[in-house]
XYZ file of N, CA and C in Angstrom:
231
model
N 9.709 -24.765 -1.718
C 10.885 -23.900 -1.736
C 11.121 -23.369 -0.330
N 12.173 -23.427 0.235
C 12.248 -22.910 1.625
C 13.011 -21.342 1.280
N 12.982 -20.672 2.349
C 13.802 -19.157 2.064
C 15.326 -19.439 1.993
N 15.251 -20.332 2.898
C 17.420 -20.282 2.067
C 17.649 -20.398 0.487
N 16.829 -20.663 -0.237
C 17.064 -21.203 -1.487
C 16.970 -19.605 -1.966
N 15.961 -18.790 -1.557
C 15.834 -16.973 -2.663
C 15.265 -17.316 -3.497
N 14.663 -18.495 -4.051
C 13.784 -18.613 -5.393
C 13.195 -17.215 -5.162
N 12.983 -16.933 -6.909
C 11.103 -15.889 -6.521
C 10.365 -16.572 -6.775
N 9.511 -15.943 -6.147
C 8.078 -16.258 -6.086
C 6.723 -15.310 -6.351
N 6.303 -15.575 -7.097
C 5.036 -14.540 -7.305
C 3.941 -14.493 -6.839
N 3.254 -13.542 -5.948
C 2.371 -13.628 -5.575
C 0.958 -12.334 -6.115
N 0.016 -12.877 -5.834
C -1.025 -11.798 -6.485
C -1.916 -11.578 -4.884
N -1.517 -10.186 -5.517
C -2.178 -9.582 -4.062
C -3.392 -8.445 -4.489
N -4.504 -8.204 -3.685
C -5.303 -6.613 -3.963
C -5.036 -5.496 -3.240
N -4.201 -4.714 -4.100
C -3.717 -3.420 -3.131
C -4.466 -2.474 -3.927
N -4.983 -1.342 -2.780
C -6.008 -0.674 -3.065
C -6.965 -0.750 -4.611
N -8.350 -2.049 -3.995
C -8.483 -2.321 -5.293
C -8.828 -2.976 -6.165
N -7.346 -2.896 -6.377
C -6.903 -4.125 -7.728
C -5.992 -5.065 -7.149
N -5.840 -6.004 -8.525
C -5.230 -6.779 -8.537
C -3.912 -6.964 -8.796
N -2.981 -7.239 -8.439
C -1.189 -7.442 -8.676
C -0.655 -8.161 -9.020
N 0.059 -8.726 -9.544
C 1.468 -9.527 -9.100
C 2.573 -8.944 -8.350
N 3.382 -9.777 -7.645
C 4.640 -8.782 -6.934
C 5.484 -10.706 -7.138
N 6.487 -10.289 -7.897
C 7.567 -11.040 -7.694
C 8.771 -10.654 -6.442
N 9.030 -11.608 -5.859
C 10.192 -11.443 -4.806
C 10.826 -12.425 -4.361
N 11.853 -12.862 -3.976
C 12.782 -13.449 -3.333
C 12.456 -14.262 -2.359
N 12.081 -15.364 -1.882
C 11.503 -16.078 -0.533
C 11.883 -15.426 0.599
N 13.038 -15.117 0.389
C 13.354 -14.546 1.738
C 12.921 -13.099 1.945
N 12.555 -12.041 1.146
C 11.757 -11.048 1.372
C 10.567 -11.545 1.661
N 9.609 -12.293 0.951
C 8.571 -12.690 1.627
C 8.370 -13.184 3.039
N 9.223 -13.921 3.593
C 9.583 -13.863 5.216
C 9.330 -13.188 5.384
N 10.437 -11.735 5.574
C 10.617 -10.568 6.028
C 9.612 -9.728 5.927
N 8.899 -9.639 4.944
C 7.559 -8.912 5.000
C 6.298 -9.301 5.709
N 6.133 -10.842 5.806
C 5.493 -11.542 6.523
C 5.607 -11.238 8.022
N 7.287 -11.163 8.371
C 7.676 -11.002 9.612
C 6.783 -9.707 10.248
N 7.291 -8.849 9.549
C 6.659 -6.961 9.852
C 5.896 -6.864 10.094
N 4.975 -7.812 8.707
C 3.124 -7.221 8.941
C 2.277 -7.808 10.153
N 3.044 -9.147 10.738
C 2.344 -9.530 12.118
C 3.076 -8.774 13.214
N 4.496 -8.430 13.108
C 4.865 -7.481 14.529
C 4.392 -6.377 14.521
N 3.438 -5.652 13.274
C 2.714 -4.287 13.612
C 1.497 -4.677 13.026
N 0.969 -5.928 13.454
C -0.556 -6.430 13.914
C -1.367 -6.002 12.142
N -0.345 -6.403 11.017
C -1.234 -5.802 9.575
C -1.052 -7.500 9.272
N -2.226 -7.443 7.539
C -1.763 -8.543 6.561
C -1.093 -7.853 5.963
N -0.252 -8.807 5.061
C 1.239 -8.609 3.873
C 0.387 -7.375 2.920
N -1.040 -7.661 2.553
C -1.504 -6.963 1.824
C -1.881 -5.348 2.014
N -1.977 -5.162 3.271
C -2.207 -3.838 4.367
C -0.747 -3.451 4.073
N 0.218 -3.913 4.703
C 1.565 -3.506 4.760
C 1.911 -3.229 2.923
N 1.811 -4.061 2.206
C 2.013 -3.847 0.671
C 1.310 -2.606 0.606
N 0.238 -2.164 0.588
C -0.516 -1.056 0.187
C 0.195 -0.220 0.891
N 0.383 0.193 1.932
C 1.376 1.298 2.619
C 2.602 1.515 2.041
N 3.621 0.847 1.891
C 4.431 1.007 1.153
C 4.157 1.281 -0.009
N 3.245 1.038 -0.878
C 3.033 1.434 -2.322
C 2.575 2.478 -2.267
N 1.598 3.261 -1.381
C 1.439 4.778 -1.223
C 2.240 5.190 -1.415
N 3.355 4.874 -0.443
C 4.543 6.057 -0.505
C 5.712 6.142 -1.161
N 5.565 4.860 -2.912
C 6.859 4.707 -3.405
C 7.300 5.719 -4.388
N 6.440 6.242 -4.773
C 6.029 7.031 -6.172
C 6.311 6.355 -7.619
N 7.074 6.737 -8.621
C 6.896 6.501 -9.272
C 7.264 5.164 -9.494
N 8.602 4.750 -8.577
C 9.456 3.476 -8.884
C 8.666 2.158 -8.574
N 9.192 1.375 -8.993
C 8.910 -0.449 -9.235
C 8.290 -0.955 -7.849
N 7.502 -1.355 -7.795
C 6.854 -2.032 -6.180
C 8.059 -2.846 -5.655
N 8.424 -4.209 -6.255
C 8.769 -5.369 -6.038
C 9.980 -4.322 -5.397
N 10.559 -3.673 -5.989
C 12.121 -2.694 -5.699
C 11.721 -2.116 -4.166
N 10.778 -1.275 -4.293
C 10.507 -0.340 -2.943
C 9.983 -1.639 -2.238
N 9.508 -2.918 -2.454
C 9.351 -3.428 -1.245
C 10.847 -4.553 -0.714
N 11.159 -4.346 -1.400
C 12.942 -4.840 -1.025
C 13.545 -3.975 -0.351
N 13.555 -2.835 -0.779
C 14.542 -1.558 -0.273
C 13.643 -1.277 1.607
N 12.704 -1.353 1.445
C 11.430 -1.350 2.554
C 12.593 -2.345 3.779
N 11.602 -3.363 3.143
C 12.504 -4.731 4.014
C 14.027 -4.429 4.747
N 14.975 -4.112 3.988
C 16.057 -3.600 3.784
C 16.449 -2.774 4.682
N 15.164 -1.608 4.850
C 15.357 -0.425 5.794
C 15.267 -1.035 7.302
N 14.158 -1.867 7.031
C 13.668 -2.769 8.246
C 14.406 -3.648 9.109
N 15.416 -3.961 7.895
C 16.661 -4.864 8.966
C 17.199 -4.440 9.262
N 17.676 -3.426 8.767
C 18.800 -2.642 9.130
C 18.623 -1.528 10.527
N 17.075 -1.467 10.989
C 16.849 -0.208 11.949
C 16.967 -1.498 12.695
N 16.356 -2.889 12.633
C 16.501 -3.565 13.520
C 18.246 -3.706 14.292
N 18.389 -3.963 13.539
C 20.122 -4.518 13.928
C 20.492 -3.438 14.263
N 20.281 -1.939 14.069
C 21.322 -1.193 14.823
C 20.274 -0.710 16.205
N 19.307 -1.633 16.486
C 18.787 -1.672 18.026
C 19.091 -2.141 18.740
């Protein structure tokens, strides 16, 4: 599957822990991929940070909306 296509894709990750699934979009997975090597983390480091700070709501959601924030500070640099 390449990222132009957006399939999801599920991946199982250990954030603080345990074990997961996180469904997402190919092309969020890029994008998260992208982040966690330009601030020197794995996807799974970066996943756990963001999940600290989502509270109650949906991972897969706060790590879209995450991403999201991420392009968007980019582009207005």
């Amino acid at each position: 599957m390449t990222a132009a296509s957006g399939g999801i894709t599920k991946r199982s990750l250990s954030i603080a822990g345990h074990r997961t699934s996180i469904s997402l979009e190919a092309p969020f997975w890029d994008e998260l991929g992208r982040i966690a090597r330009d601030r020197g983390l794995s996807v799974p480091a970066l996943v756990a940070e963001i999940d600290a700070g989502r509270g109650a709501g949906n991972l897969s959601s706060a790590l879209r909306v995450y991403v999201l924030e991420e392009v968007g500070a980019r582009a207005r640099a």
